[in-house]
Coordinates of C-alpha atoms in Angstrom, one line a residue:
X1 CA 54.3 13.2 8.7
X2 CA 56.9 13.1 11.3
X3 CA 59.2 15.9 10.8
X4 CA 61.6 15.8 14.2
X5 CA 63.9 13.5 12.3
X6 CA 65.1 16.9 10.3
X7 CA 64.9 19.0 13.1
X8 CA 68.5 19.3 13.9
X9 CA 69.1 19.7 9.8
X10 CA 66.5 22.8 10.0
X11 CA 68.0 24.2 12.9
X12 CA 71.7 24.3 11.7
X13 CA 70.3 25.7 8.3
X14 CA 68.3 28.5 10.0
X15 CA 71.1 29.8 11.7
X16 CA 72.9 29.6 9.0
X17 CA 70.2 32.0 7.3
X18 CA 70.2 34.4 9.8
X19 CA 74.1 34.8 10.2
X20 CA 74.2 35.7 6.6
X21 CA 71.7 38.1 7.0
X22 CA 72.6 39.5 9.7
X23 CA 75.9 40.3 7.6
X24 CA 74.0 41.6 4.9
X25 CA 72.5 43.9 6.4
X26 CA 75.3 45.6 8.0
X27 CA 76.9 45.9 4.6
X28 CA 73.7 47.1 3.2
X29 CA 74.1 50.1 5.6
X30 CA 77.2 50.9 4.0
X31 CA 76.6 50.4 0.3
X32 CA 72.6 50.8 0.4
X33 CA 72.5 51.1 -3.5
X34 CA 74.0 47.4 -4.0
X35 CA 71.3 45.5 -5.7
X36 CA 72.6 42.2 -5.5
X37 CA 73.0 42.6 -1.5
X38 CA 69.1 43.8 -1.8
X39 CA 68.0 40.7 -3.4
X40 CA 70.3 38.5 -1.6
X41 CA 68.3 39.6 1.7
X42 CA 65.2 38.5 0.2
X43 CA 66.1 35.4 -0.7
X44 CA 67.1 34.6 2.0
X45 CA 64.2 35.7 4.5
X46 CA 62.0 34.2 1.7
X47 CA 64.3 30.5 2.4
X48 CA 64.0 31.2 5.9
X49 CA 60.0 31.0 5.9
X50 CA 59.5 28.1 3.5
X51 CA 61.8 26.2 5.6
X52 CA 60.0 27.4 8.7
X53 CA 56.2 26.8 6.9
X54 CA 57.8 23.2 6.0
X55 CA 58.5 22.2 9.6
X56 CA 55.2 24.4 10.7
X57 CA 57.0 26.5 13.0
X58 CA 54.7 29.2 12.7
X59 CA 56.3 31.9 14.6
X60 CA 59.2 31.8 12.8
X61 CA 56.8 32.3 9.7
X62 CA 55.1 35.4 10.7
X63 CA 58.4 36.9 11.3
X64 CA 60.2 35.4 8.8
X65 CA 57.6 36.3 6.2
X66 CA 57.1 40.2 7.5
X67 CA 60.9 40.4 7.0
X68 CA 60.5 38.8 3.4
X69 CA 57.7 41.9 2.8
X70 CA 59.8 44.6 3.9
X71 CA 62.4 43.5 1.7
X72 CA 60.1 43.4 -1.4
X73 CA 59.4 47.0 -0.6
X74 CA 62.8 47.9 -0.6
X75 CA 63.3 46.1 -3.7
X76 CA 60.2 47.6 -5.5
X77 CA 62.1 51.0 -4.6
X78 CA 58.9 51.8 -2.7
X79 CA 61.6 52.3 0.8
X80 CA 64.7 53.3 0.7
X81 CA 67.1 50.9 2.9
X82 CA 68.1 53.4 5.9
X83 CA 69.2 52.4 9.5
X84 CA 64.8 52.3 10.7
X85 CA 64.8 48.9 8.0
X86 CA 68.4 47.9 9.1
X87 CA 66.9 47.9 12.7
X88 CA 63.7 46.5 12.0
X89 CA 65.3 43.5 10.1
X90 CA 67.8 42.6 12.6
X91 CA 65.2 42.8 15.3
X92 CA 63.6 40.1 13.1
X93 CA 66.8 38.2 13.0
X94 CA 66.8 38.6 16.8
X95 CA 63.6 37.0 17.3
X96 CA 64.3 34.3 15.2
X97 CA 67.2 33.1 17.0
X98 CA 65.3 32.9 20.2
X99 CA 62.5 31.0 18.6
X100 CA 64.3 28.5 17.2
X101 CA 66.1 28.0 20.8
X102 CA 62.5 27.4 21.5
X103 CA 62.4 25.2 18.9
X104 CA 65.3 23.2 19.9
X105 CA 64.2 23.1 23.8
X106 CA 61.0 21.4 22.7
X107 CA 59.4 24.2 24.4
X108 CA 56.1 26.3 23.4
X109 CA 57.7 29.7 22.1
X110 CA 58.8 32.0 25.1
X111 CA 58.9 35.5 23.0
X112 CA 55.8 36.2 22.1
X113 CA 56.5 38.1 18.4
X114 CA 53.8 40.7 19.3
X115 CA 53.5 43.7 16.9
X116 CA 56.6 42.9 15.0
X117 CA 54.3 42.6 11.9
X118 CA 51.9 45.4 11.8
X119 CA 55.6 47.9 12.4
X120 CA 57.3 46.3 9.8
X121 CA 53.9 46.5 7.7
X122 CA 53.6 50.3 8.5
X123 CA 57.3 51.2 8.4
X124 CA 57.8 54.7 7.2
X125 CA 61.0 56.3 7.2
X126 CA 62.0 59.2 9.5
X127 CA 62.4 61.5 6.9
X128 CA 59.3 61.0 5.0
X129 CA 57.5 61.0 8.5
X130 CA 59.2 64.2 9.4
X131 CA 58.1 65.7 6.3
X132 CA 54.4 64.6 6.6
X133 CA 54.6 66.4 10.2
X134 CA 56.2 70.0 9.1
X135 CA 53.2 70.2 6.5
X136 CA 50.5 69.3 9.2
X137 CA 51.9 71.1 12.3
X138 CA 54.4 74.0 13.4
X139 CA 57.8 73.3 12.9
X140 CA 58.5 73.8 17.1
X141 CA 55.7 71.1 17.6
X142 CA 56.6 68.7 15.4
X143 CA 60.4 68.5 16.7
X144 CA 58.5 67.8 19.6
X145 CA 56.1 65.2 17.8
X146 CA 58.5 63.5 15.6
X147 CA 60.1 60.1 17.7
X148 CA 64.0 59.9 18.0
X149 CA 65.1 57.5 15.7
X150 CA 66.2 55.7 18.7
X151 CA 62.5 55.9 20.2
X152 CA 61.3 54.8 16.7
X153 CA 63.3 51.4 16.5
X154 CA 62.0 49.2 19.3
X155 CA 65.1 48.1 22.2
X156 CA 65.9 44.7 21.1
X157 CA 64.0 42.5 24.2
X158 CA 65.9 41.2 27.0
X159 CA 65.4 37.4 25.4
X160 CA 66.6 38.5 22.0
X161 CA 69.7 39.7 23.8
X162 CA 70.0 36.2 25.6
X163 CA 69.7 34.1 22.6
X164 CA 72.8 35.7 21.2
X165 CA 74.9 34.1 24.1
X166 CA 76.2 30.5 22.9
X167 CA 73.5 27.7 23.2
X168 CA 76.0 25.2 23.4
X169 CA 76.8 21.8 21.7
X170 CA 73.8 19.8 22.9
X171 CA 72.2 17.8 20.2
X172 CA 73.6 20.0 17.6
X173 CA 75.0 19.2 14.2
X174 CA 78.3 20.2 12.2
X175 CA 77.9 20.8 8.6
X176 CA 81.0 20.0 6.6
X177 CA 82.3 20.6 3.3
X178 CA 81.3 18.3 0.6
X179 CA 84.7 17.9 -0.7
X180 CA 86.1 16.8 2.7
X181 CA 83.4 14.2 3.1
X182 CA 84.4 12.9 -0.2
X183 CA 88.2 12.9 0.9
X184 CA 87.2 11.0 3.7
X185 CA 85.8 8.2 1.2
X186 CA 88.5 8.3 -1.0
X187 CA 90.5 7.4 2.2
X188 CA 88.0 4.9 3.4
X189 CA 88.2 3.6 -0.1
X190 CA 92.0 3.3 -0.4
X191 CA 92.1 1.3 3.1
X192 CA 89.5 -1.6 1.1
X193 CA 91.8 -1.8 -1.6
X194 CA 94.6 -2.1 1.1
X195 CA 93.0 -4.6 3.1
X196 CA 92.7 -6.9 0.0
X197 CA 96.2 -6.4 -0.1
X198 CA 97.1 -7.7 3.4
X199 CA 94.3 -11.1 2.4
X200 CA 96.6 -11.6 -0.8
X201 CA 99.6 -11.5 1.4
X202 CA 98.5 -13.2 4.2
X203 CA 97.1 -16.6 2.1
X204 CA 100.6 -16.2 0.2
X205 CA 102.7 -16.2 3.8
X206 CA 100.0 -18.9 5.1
X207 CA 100.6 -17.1 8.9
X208 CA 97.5 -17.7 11.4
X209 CA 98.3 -14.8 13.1
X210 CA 98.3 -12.9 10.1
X211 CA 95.6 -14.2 8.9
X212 CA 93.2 -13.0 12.7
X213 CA 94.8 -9.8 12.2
X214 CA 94.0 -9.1 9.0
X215 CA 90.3 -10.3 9.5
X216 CA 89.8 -8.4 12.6
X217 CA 91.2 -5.1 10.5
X218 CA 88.8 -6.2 7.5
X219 CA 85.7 -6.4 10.7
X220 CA 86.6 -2.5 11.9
X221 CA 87.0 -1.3 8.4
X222 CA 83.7 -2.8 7.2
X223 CA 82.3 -1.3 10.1
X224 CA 84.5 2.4 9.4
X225 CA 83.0 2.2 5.8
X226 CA 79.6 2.0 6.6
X227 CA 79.7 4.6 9.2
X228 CA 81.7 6.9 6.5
X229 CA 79.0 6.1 3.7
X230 CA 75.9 7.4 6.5
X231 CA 77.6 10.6 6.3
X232 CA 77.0 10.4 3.0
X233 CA 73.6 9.7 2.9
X234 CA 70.7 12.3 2.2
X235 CA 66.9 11.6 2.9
X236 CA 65.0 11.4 -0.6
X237 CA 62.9 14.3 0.2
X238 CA 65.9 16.1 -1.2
X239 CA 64.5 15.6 -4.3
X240 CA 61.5 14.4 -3.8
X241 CA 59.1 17.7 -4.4
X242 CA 60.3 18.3 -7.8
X243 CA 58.4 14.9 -8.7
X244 CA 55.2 16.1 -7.1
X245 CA 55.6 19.3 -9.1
X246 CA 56.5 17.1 -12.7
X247 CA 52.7 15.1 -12.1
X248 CA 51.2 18.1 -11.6
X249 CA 52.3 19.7 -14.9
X250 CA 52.3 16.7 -17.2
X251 CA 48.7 16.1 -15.7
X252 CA 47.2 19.3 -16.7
X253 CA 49.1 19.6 -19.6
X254 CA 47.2 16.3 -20.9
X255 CA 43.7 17.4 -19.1
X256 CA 43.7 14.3 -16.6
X257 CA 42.6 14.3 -13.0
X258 CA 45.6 12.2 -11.1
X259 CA 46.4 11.2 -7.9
X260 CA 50.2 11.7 -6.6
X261 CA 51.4 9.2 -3.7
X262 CA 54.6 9.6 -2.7
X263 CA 56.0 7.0 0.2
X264 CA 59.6 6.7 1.8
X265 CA 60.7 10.3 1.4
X266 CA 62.7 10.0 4.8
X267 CA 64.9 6.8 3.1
X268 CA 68.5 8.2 2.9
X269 CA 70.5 7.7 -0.6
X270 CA 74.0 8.2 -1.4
X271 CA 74.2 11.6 -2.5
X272 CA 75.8 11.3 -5.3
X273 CA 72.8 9.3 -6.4
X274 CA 70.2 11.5 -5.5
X275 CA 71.9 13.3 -8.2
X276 CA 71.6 10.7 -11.1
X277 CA 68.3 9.8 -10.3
X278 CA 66.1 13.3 -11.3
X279 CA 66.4 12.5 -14.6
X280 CA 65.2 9.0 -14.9
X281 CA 62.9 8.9 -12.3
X282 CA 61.1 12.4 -13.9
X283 CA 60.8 10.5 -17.2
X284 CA 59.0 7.6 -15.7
X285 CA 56.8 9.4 -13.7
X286 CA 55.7 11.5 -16.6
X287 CA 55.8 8.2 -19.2
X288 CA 53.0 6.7 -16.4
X289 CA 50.9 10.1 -16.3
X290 CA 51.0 10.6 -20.4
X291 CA 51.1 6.9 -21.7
X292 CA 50.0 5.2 -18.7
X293 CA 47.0 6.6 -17.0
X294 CA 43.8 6.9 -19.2
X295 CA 41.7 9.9 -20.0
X296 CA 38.5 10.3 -17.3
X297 CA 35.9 8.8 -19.4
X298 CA 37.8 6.2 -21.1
X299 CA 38.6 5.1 -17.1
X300 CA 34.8 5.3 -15.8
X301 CA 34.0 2.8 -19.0
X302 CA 36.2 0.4 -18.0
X303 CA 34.6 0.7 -14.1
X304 CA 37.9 2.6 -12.8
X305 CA 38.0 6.0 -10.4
X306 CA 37.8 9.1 -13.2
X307 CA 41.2 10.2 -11.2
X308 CA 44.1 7.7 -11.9
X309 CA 46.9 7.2 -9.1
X310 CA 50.9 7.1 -9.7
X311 CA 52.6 5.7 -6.8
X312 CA 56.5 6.4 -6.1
X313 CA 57.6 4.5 -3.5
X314 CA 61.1 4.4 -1.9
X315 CA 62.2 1.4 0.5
X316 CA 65.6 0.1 1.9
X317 CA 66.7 -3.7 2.3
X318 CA 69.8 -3.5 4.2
X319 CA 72.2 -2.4 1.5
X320 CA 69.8 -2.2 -1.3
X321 CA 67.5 0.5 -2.3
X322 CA 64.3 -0.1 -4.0
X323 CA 62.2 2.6 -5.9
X324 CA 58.9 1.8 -7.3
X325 CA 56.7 3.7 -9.8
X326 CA 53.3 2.1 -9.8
X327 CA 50.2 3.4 -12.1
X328 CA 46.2 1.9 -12.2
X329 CA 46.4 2.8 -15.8
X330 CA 45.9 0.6 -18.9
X331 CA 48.9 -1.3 -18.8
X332 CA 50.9 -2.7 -21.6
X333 CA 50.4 -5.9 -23.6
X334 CA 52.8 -8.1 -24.6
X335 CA 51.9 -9.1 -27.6
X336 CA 51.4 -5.7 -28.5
X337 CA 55.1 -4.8 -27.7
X338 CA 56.1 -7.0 -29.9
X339 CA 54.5 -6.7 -33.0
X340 CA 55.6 -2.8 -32.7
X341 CA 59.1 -3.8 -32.4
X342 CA 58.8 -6.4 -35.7
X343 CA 57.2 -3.6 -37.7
X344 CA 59.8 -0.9 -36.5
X345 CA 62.4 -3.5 -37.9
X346 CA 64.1 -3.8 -34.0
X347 CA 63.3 -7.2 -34.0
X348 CA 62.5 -10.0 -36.2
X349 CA 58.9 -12.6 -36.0
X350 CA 61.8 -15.7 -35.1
X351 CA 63.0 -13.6 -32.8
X352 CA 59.7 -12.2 -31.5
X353 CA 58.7 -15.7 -30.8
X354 CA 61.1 -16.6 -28.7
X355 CA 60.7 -13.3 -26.2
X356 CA 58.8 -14.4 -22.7
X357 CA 56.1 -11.9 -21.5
X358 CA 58.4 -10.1 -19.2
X359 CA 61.2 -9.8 -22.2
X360 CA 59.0 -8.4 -24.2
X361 CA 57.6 -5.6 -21.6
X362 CA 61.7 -4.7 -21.7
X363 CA 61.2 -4.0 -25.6
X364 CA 60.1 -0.4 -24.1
X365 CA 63.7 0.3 -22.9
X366 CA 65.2 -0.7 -26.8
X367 CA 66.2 2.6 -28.5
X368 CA 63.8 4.3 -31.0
X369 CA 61.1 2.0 -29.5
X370 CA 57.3 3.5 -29.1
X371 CA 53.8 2.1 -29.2
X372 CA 52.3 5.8 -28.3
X373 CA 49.8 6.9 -30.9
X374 CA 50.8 10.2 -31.6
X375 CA 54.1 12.2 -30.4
X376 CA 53.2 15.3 -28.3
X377 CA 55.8 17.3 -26.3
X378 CA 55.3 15.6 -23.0
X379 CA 56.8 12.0 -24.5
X380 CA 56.0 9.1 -27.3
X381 CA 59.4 9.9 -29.6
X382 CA 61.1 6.5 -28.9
X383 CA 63.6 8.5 -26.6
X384 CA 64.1 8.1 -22.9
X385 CA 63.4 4.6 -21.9
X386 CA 66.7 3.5 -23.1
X387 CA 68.3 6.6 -21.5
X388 CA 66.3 5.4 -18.4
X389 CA 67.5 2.1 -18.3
X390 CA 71.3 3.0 -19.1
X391 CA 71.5 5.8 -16.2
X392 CA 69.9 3.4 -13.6
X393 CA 72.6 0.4 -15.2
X394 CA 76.0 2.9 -15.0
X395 CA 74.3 3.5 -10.8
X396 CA 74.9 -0.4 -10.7
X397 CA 71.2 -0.8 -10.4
X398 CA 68.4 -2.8 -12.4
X399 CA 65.8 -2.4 -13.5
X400 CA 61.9 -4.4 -13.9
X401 CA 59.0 -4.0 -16.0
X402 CA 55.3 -5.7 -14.7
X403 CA 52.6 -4.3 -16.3
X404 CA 48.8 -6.3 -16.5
X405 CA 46.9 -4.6 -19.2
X406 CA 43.7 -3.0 -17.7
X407 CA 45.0 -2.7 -14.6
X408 CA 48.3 -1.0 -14.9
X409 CA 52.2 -1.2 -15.1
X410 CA 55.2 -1.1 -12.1
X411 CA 58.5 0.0 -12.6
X412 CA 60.7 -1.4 -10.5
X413 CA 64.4 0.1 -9.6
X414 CA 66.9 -1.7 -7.4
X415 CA 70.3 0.2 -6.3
X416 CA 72.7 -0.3 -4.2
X417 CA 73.2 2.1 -0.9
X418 CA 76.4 3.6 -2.5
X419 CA 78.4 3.9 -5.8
X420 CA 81.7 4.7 -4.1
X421 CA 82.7 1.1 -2.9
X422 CA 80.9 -1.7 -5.2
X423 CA 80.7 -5.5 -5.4
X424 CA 82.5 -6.8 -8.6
X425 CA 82.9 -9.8 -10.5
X426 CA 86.9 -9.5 -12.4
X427 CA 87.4 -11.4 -15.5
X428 CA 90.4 -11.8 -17.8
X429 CA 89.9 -10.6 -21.2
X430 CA 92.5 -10.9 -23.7
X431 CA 96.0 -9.9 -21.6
X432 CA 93.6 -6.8 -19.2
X433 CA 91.5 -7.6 -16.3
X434 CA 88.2 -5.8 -16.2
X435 CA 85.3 -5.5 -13.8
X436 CA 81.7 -6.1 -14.0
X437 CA 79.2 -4.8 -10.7
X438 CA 77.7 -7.7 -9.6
X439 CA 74.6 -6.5 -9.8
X440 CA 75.2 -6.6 -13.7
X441 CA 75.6 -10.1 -13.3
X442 CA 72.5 -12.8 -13.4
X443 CA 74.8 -15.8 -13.0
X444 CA 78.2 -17.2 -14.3
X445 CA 78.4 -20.6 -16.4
X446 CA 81.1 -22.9 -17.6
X447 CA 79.8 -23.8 -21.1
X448 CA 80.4 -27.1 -23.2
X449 CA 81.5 -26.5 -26.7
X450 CA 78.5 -29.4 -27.3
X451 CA 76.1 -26.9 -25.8
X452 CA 76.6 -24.7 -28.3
X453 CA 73.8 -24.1 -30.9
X454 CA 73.8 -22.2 -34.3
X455 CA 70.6 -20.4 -35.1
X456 CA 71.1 -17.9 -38.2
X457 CA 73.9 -16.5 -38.0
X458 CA 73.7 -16.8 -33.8
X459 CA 75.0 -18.7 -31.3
X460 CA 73.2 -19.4 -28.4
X461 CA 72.8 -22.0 -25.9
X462 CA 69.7 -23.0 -23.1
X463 CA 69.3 -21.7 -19.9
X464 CA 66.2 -22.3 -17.7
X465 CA 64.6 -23.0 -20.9
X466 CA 65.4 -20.5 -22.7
X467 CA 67.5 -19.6 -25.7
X468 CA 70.2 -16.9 -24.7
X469 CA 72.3 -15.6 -27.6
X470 CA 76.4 -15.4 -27.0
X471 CA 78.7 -12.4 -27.1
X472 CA 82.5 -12.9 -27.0
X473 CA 83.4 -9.7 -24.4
X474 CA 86.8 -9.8 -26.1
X475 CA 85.0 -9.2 -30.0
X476 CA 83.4 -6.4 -28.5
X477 CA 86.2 -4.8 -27.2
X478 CA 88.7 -5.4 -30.6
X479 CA 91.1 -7.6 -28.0
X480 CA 92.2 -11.3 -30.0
X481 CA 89.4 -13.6 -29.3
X482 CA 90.5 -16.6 -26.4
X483 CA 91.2 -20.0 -26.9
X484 CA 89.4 -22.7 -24.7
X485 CA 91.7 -26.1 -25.3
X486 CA 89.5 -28.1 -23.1
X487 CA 86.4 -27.0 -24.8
X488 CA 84.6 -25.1 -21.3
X489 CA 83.8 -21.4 -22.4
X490 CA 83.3 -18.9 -18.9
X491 CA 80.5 -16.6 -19.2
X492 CA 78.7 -14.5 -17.4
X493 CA 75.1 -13.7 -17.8
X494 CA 73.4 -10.2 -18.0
X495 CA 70.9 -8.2 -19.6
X496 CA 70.6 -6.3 -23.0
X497 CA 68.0 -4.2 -24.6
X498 CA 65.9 -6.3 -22.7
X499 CA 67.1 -9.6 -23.1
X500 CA 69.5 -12.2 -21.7
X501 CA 73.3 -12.2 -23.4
X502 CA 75.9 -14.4 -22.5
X503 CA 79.2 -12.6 -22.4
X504 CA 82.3 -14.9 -23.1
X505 CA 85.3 -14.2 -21.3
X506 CA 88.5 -15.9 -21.2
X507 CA 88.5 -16.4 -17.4
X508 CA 86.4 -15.6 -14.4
X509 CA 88.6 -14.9 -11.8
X510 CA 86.2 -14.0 -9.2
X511 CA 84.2 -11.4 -6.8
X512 CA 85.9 -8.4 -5.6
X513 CA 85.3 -5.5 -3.3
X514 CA 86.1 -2.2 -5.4
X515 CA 86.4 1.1 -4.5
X516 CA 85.4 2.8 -7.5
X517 CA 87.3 6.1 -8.6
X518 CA 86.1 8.0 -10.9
X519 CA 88.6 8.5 -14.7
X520 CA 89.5 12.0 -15.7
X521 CA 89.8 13.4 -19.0
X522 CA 89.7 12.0 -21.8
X523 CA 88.9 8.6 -20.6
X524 CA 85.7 9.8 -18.8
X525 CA 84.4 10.3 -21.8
X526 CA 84.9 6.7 -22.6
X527 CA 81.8 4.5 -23.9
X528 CA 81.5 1.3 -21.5
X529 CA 84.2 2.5 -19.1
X530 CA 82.2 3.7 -15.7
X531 CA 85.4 4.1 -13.5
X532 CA 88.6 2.6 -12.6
X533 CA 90.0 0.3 -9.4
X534 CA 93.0 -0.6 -8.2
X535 CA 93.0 -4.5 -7.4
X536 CA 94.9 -6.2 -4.3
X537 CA 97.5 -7.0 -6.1
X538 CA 98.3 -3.3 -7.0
X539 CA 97.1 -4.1 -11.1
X540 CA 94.4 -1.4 -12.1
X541 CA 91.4 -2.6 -13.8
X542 CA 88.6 -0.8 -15.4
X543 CA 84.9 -1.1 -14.7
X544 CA 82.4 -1.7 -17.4
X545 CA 79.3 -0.6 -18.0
X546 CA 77.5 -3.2 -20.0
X547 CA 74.5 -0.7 -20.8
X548 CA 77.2 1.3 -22.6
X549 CA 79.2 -1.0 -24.2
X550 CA 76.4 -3.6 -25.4

């Protein structure tokens, strides 16, 4: 794998590393008996080498790791931190700097570590050492014998001493604050809400010039808000091993030999994301290792590989992410799917009829819904799915079920690059506006009253073929139901427990760019309500999560 790309990242971090612990060890020398310092030092040597190890920097390693060793023996209590350690470790820290100047040159390593590891591994402090000499030898000799203790730490080398002199801003990085990154996209964000503004006002004044200078500003600030979201944006390796780590556990946990393929890792996602997507993508992963993959016999009867293979795969499509959790196991049927829903009473046979292969596959994301043959701590208690399906839904994302039985099932997640500025379709509700992400959204229809058929106690009506129950969005939010005097209904369509709604609105009033900011207390705690926006026109609308509400 081509690691250069994080090169710069490793570098910055390093140096990070060893200015702290450079600092901690001076203040160790003052207060030797503070623990915390102790194991702070450790830490961060220990960091320091996996980070190294990661980008196989092996120098840095062997230095790194002899540094991590002497602090476990000060640690143990098996050394005492005195000036000799103090020394030895910011000899280490030393090396390290010139190394990774090494590192950043491109350049084979110019400060050859030499026997940096066997002193650190044979360290004895002066006073023990002076004490093993008075009982072998005469007290005059051994004054003679014992080293200085400026003779016993090594002169820090001539290229040590170099490295500490600035290296310059050349292909370097700046690491900021997270909170001032996200003050810059609350700016960003308030200047897309402005520039709606100035459209609103510049159609209103009907002025040409206007008009150019408004859509030039809208060109720069497109381009601004793209380069601000970038700096938001974290490669997915960030959280990437923790998956690798899940397989391995659920896997040996249920006794089966798997596979782990992991593509995309270097695909950057908004941060905020990253975040939101452990959870979700951790349940799948171990749903496709428990449920999905079969046990090694069962596969070599059915002519598979005794080890099964889960996939996770990460791709970009301009401003669209796409994740995808892919297994060779058994698959899911159907027909299966939905029998278990009619006998768990989530569905009934008219209804079952009327599902479509791929609408019933989306039964798995319905609450309380399981086919698994026993529950065992791992999964198969009707939980998750739904939980699944919500989190990647409130992200603004969807998400798809394929599955042949025999051969196996994909997962498929699509999200957009950020959740800080959003595509939204505004609709009139009652006397509020509210918001719906686009992505929410599978089309918008103008229904005749005539269209309108009553089955039960449902109303529905036909699209592509198929009957799609209606949902007054005003009903659901206890607003006073609209009147349509010329008999068209607006609706959009979207996507329920797995299967097509149409939502009834009183008006569609169109798409929107949105910056999206997030509702305090005790509104975030709001069921259906993912955020708040402030339209052109200066009215504040809020923005609905549809997983939430429905």
């Amino acid at each position: 794998m081509d690691m250069s790309q994080y090169k710069a990242l490793f570098l910055s971090e390093s140096r990070e590393y060893l200015r702290t612990i450079a600092e901690q060890v001076v203040a160790l020398e003052q207060s030797p008996g503070e623990r915390s310092a102790v194991d702070a030092l450790f830490r961060g040597a220990h960091s320091l080498k996996g980070m190294a190890a990661s980008m196989e920097y092996g120098d840095v390693v062997v230095v790194a790791h002899s540094m991590e060793d002497l602090m476990a023996r000060v640690r143990d209590g098996a050394l005492p931190f005195d000036a000799g350690v103090a020394d030895l470790l910011l000899e280490g820290v030393d090396l390290i700097d010139v190394l990774l100047d090494d590192v950043e040159q491109e350049r084979p390593s110019t400060l050859p570590t030499g026997d940096y590891a066997q002193r650190l591994a044979l360290y004895t402090p002066a006073a023990a050492k002076a004490a093993a000499v008075d009982q072998a030898e005469p007290r005059g000799a051994a004054a003679d014998a014992v080293p200085s203790p400026a003779a016993d730490a090594p002169a820090p080398p001539a290229e040590a001493e170099k490295a500490k002199e600035p290296v310059g801003e050349a292909g370097g990085t700046v690491r900021v604050k997270t909170e001032l990154l996200d003050h810059l996209i609350n700016l960003t964000g308030e200047l897309v809400t402005n520039k709606q503004r100035l459209l609103n006002i510049g159609r209103e004044l009907a002025s040409p010039a206007l008009n150019d200078a408004v859509s030039e500003t809208a060109k720069l600030l497109r381009a601004l808000h793209d380069e601000v979201m970038k700096v938001r944006l974290m490669p997915f390796e960030a959280i990437s091993d923790r998956f690798q780590r899940s397989v391995r556990s659920v896997a040996k946990k249920s006794g089966k030999e798997i596979h782990f393929e992991l593509t995309g890792r270097e695909i950057g996602l908004d941060r905020g994301m990253l975040e939101q997507l452990v959870d979700p993508l951790n349940h799948i992963l171990r749903n496709a290792v428990d449920h999905g993959i079969e046990e090694s016999g069962e596969r070599e009867q059915a002519g598979k590989p005794a080890r099964g293979t889960v996939w996770l795969a990460v791709s970009r499509d301009r401003d669209r992410i796409q994740i995808t959790v892919r297994d060779d196991g058994r698959g899911m049927e159907p027909k299966a799917m939905i029998e278990a829903a009619i006998a768990k009473g989530l569905l009934t046979p008219e209804e079952g009829e009327l599902l479509s292969p791929r609408q019933a596959l989306m039964l798995s994301c319905i609450p309380g819904f399981s086919t698994a043959k026993e529950v065992t701590d791992i999964s198969g208690r009707g939980v998750g799915m739904d939980a699944v399906n919500a989190a990647i839904q409130k992200l603004g994302g969807t998400l798809g079920i394929e599955s042949e039985p025999g051969l196996g099932t994909t997962i498929t997640l699509r999200l957009p690059l950020t959740i800080a500025i959003i595509h939204a379709l505004v609709v009139q509700i009652g006397q509020v506006k509210a918001a719906i992400p686009v992505n929410a959204v599978q089309r918008t229809v103008e229904l005749s009253r005539r269209q309108i058929e009553t089955m039960g106690k449902r109303q529905m009506f036909q699209l592509d073929d198929e009957a799609i129950p209606l949902l007054s969005l005003n009903r659901v939010l206890g607003l006073p139901l609209g009147r349509f005097p010329d008999g068209i209904l607006p609706l959009f369509v979207t996507e329920a427990r797995g299967r097509r709604v149409g939502i009834v609105v009183d008006r569609l009033l169109g798409q929107h760019e949105l910056f999206v900011k997030q509702l305090g207390r005790p509104l975030s705690k709001m069921a259906g309500v993912a955020g708040g926006a402030t339209l052109g026109d200066g009215e504040i609308v809020a923005i609905l999560d549809l997983a939430g509400l429905l």
